[in-house]
Short mmCIF file of C-alpha atoms in Angstrom, two decimals:
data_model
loop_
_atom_site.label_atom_id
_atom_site.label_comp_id
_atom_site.label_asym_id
_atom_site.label_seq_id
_atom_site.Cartn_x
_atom_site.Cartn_y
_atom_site.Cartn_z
CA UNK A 1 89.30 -27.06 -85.09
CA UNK A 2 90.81 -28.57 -81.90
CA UNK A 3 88.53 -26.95 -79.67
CA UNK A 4 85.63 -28.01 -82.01
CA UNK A 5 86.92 -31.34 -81.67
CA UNK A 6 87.41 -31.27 -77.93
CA UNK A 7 83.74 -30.11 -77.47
CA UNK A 8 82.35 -32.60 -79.48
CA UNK A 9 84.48 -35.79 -78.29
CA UNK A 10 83.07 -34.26 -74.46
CA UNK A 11 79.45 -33.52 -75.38
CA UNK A 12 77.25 -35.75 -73.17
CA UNK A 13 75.03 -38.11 -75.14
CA UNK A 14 71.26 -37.06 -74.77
CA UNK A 15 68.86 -39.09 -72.99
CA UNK A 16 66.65 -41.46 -74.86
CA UNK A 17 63.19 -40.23 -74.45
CA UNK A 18 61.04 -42.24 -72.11
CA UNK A 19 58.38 -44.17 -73.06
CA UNK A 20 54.91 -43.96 -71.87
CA UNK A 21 54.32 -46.26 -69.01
CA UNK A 22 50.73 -47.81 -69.63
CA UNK A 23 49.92 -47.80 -66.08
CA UNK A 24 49.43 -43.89 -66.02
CA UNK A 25 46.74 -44.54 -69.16
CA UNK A 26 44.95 -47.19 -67.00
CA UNK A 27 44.77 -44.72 -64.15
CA UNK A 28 43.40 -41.67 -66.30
CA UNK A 29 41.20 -44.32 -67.91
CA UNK A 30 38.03 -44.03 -65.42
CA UNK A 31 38.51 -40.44 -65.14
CA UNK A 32 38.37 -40.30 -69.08
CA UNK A 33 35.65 -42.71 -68.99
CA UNK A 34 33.41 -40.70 -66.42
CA UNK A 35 33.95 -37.47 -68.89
CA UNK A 36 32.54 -38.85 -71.75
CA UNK A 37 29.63 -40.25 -70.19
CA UNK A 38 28.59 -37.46 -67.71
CA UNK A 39 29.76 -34.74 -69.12
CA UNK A 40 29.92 -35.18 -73.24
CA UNK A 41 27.63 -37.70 -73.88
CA UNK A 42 24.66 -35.34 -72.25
CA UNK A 43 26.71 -32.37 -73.92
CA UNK A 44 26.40 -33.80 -77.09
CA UNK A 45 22.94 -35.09 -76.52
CA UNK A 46 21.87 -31.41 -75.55
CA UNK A 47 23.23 -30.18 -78.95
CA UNK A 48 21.38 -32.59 -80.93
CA UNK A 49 17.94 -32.09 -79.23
CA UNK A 50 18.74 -27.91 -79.82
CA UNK A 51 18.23 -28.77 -83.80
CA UNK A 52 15.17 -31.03 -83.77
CA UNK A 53 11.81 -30.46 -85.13
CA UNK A 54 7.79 -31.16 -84.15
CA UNK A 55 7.05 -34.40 -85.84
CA UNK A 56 5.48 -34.10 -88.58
CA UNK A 57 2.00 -36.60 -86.99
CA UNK A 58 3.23 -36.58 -83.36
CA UNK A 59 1.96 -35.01 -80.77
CA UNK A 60 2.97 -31.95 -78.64
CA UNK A 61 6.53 -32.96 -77.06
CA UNK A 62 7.54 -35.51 -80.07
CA UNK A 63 10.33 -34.09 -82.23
CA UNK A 64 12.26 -35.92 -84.98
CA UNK A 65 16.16 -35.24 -85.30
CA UNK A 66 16.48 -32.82 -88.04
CA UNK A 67 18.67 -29.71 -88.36
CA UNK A 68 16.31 -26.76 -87.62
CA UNK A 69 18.97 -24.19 -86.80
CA UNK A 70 16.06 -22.09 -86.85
CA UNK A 71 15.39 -22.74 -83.31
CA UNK A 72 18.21 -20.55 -81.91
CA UNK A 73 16.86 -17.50 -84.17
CA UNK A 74 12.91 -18.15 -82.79
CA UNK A 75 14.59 -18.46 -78.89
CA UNK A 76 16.51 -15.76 -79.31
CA UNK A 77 13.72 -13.49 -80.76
CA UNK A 78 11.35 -14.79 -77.91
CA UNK A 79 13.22 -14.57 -75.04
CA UNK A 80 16.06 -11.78 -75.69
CA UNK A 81 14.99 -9.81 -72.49
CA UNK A 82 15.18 -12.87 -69.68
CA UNK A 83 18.59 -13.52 -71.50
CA UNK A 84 19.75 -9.58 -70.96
CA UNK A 85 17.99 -9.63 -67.54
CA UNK A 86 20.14 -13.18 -66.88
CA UNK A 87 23.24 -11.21 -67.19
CA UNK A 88 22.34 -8.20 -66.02
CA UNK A 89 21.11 -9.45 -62.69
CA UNK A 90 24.35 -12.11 -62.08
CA UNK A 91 26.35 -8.97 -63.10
CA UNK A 92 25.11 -6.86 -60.46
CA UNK A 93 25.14 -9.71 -57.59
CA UNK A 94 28.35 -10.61 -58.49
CA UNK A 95 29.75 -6.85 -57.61
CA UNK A 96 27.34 -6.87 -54.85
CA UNK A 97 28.91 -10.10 -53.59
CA UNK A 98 32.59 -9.28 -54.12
CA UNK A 99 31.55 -5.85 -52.01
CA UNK A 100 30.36 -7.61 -49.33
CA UNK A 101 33.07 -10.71 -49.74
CA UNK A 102 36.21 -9.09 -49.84
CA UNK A 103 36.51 -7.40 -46.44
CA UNK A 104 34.63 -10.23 -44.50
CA UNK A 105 37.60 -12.04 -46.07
CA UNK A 106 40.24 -9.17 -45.43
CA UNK A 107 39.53 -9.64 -41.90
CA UNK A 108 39.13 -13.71 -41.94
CA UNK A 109 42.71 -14.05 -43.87
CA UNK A 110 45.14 -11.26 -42.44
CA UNK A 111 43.47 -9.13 -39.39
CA UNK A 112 42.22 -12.51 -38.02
CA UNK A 113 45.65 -14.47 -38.28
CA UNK A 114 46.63 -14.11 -34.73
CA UNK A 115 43.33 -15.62 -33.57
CA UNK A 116 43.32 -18.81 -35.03
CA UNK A 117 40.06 -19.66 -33.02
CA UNK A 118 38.68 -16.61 -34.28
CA UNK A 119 39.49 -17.60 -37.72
CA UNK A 120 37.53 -20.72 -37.17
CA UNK A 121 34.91 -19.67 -36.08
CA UNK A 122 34.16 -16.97 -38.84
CA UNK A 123 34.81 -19.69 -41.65
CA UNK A 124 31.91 -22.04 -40.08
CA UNK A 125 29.67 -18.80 -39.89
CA UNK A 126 30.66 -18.45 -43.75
CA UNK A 127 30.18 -22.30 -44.61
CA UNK A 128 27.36 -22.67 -42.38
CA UNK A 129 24.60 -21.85 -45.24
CA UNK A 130 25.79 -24.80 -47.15
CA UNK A 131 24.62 -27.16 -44.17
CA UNK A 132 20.94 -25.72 -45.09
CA UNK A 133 19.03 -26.41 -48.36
CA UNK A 134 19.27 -23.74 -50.95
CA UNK A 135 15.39 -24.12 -51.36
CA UNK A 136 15.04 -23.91 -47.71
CA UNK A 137 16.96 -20.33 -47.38
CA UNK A 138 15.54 -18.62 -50.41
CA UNK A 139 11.98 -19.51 -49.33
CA UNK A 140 12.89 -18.53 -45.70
CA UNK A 141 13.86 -14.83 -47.36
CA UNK A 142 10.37 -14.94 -48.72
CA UNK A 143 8.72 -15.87 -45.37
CA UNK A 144 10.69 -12.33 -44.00
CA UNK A 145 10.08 -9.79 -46.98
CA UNK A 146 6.82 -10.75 -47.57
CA UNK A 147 4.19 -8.11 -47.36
CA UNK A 148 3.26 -9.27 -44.00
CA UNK A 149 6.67 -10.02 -42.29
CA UNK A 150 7.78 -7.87 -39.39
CA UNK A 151 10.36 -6.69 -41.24
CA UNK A 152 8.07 -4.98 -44.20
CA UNK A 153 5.48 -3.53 -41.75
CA UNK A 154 8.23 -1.90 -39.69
CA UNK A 155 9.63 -0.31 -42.65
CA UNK A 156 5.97 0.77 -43.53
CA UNK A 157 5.73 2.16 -39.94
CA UNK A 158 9.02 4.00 -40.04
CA UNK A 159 7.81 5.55 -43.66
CA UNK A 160 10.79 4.00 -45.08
CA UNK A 161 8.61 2.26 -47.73
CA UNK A 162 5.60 3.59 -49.22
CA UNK A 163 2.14 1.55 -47.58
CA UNK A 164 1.72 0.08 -51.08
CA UNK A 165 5.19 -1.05 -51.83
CA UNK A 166 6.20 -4.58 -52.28
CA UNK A 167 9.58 -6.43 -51.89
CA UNK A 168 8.98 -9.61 -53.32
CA UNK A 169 8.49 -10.26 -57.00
CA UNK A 170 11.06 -7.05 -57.29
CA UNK A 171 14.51 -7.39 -59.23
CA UNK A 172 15.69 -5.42 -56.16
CA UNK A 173 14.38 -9.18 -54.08
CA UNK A 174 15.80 -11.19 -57.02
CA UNK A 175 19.07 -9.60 -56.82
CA UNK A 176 19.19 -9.59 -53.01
CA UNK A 177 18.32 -13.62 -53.41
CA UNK A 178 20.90 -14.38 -55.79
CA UNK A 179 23.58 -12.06 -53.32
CA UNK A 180 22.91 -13.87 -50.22
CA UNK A 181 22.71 -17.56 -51.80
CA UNK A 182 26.49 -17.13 -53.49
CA UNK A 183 28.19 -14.95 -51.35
CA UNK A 184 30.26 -17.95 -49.52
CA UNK A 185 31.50 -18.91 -53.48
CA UNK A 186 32.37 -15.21 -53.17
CA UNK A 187 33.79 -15.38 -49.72
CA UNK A 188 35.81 -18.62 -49.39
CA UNK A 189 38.06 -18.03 -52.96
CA UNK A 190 38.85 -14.86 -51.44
CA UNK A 191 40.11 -16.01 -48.22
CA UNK A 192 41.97 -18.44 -49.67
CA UNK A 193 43.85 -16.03 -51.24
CA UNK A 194 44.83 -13.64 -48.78
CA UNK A 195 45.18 -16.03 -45.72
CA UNK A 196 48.51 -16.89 -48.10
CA UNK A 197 49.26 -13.28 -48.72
CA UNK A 198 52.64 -12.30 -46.83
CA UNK A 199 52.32 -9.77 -44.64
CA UNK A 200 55.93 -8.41 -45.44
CA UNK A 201 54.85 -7.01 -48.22
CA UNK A 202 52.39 -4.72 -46.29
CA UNK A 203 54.53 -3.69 -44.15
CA UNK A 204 57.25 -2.65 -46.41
CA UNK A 205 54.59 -0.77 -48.86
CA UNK A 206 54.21 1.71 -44.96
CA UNK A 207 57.71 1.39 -44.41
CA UNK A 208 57.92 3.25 -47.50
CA UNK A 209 55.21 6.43 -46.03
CA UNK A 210 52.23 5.01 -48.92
CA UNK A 211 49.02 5.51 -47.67
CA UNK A 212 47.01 2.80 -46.26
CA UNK A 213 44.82 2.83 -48.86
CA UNK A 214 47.56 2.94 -51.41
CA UNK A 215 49.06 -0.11 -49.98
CA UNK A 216 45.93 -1.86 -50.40
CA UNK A 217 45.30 -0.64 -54.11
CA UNK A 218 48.96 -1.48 -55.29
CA UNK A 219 49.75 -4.93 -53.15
CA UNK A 220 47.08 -6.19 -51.80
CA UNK A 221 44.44 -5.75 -55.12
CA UNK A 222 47.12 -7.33 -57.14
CA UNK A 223 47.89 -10.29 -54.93
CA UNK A 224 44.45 -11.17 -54.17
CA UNK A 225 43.30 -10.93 -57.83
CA UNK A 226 43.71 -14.99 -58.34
CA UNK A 227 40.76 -14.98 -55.27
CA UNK A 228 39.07 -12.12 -56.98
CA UNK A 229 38.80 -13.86 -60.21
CA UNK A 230 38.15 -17.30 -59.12
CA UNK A 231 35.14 -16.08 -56.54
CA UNK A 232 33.56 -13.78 -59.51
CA UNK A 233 33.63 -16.85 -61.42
CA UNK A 234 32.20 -19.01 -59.04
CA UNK A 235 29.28 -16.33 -58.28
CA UNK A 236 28.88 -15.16 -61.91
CA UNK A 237 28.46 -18.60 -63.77
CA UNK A 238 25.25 -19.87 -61.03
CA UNK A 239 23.99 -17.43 -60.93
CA UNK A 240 23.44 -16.56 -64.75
CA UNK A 241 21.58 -19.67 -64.80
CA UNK A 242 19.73 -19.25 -61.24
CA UNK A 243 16.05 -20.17 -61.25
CA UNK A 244 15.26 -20.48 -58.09
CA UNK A 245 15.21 -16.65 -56.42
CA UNK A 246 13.35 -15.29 -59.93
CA UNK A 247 10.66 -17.82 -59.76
CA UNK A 248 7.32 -16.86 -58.42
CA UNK A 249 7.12 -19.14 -55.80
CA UNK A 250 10.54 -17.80 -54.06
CA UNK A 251 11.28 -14.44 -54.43
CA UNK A 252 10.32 -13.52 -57.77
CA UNK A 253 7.30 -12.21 -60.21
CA UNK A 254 5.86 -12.14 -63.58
CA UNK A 255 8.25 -9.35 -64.69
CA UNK A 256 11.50 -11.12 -63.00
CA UNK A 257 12.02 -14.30 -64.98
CA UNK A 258 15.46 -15.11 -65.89
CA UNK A 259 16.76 -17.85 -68.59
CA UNK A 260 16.71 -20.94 -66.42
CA UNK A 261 12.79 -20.25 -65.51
CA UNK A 262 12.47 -20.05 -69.62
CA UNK A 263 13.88 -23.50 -69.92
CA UNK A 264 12.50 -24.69 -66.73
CA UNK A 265 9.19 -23.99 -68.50
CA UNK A 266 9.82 -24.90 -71.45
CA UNK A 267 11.39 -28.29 -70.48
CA UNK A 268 8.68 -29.22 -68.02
CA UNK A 269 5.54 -27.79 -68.89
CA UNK A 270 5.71 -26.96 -72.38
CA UNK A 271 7.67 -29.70 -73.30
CA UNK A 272 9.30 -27.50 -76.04
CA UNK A 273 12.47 -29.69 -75.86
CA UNK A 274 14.36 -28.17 -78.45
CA UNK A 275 13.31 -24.65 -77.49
CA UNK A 276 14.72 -25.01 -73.84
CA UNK A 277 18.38 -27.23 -75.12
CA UNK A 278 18.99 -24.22 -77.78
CA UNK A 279 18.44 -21.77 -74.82
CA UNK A 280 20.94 -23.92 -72.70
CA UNK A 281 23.59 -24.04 -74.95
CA UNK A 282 22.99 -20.32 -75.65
CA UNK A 283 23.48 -19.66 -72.17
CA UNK A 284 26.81 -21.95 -71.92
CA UNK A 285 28.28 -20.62 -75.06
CA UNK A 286 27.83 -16.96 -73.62
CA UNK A 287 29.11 -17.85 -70.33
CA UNK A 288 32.03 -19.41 -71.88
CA UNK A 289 33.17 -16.34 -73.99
CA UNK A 290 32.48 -14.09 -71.16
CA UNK A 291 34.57 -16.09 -68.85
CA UNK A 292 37.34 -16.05 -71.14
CA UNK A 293 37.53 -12.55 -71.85
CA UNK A 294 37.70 -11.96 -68.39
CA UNK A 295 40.39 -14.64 -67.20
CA UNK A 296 42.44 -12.40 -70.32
CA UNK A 297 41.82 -9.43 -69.27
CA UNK A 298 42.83 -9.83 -65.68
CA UNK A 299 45.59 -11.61 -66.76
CA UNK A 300 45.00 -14.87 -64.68
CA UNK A 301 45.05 -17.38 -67.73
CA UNK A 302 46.33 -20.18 -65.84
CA UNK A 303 42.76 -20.60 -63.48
CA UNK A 304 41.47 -21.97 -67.17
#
């Protein structure tokens, strides 16, 4: 009882919980206020448009609000295989890009460190393609795997390709396209990553006789997966929705065309509004699932 007492009569009083100072709402308020209107006011807007249907006396490209949840079953049943080709082309880039990435990276971030000039230099070669239009590089690609580039008649020459073979309007040219364009979002995540990766840890994994390549599968994998996940992310989710290197004018052909050149058509020359908003928010709800399951699975939860 006395020690009860004593504990009690000693207990420090708890703090009274601190209001809310206004000024932090004011602060968040333009930030809140540039949300709603760019981001889930056209969110929002999109949604609606994905249920309307053809007026009933209008013309092509009038639609009524209605809710014609019918349109994601007639998109769907249209256009499954650019949807699975979507995927399955951003899948394959993605690995491609993370192939090609992750040792350009290795060498930027650690091998590089005691050349910080050297490091420089390679990160402006890696940021360099931003400083040139998108457009402008993919139609540049074209220009050089064209049938009648250098580069396609030497590999004729050589026997290397077949004298009737074609690069462009291949999935081998989309793929290669959507590689190239997003391999900095690849890249710079990456580096990131390991240029903060202590070195100690390497050397202690050969301290201990592992294997070069078992040091890099047990420390340096696992540290660098935050980079890993973040560049797949940032490669993955463009590229999904890439319609620049499948269209016909760039790189790709009639057999090549991904989701965004279905709503690209659909929104501009067909003018089948509801058709190409119910393929959009197909495309974000996948993308959104898919991303999450991933960030779970590699146990990085906090990059959402």
């Amino acid at each position: 009882m006395a020690f009860a007492a004593f504990s009690t009569s000693t207990s420090a009083p708890e703090p009274a919980p601190r209001r809310k100072s206004p000024i932090a709402l004011l602060l968040l308020l333009p930030g809140i206020l540039y949300l709603v209107l760019f981001f889930l006011a056209p969110l929002v807007s999109l949604l609606l448009t994905s249920f309307q249907a053809p007026s009933e006396f209008g013309d092509v490209g009038q639609y009524s609000y209605a809710f014609r949840w019918e349109n994601y079953v007639d998109v769907v049943a249209a256009y499954w295989p650019h949807i699975m080709r979507s995927f399955g082309y951003a899948l394959i880039a993605t690995v491609l890009a993370l192939v090609f990435s992750y040792p350009l990276a290795y060498f930027i971030g650690v091998k590089a460190r005691p050349w910080p000039l050297l490091q420089s230099l390679m990160l402006v070669l890696v940021i360099a393609p931003f400083f040139i239009s998108f457009l402008l590089r993919t139609l540049a690609w074209k220009q050089l795997l064209s049938d009648e580039s250098f580069v396609i008649t030497s590999l004729k020459a050589l026997s290397v390709l077949g004298p009737d073979a074609h690069f462009t309007g291949t999935p081998f040219a989309v793929i290669f396209g959507l590689t190239y364009n997003f391999i900095p979002f690849m890249t710079l995540p990456l580096y990131t990553t390991l240029e903060r990766l202590d070195l100690r840890y390497l050397e202690a994994g050969s301290d201990l006789y592992a294997r070069p390549f078992d040091v890099f599968r047990k420390i340096t994998i696992p540290l660098s997966m935050p980079g890993i996940v973040a560049g797949t992310l940032l490669t993955f989710i463009p590229a999904a929705g890439d319609y620049i290197n499948a269209s016909r004018d760039f790189l790709g052909g009639p057999d090549t065309q991904m989701i965004g050149n279905v709503i690209e058509a659909n929104f501009l020359v067909l003018q089948n509004y509801p058709a190409a908003a119910a393929l959009s928010i197909i495309l974000m709800s996948v993308i959104l699932v898919m991303v999450s399951v991933y960030v779970k699975r590699s146990g990085t939860e906090e990059l959402l």
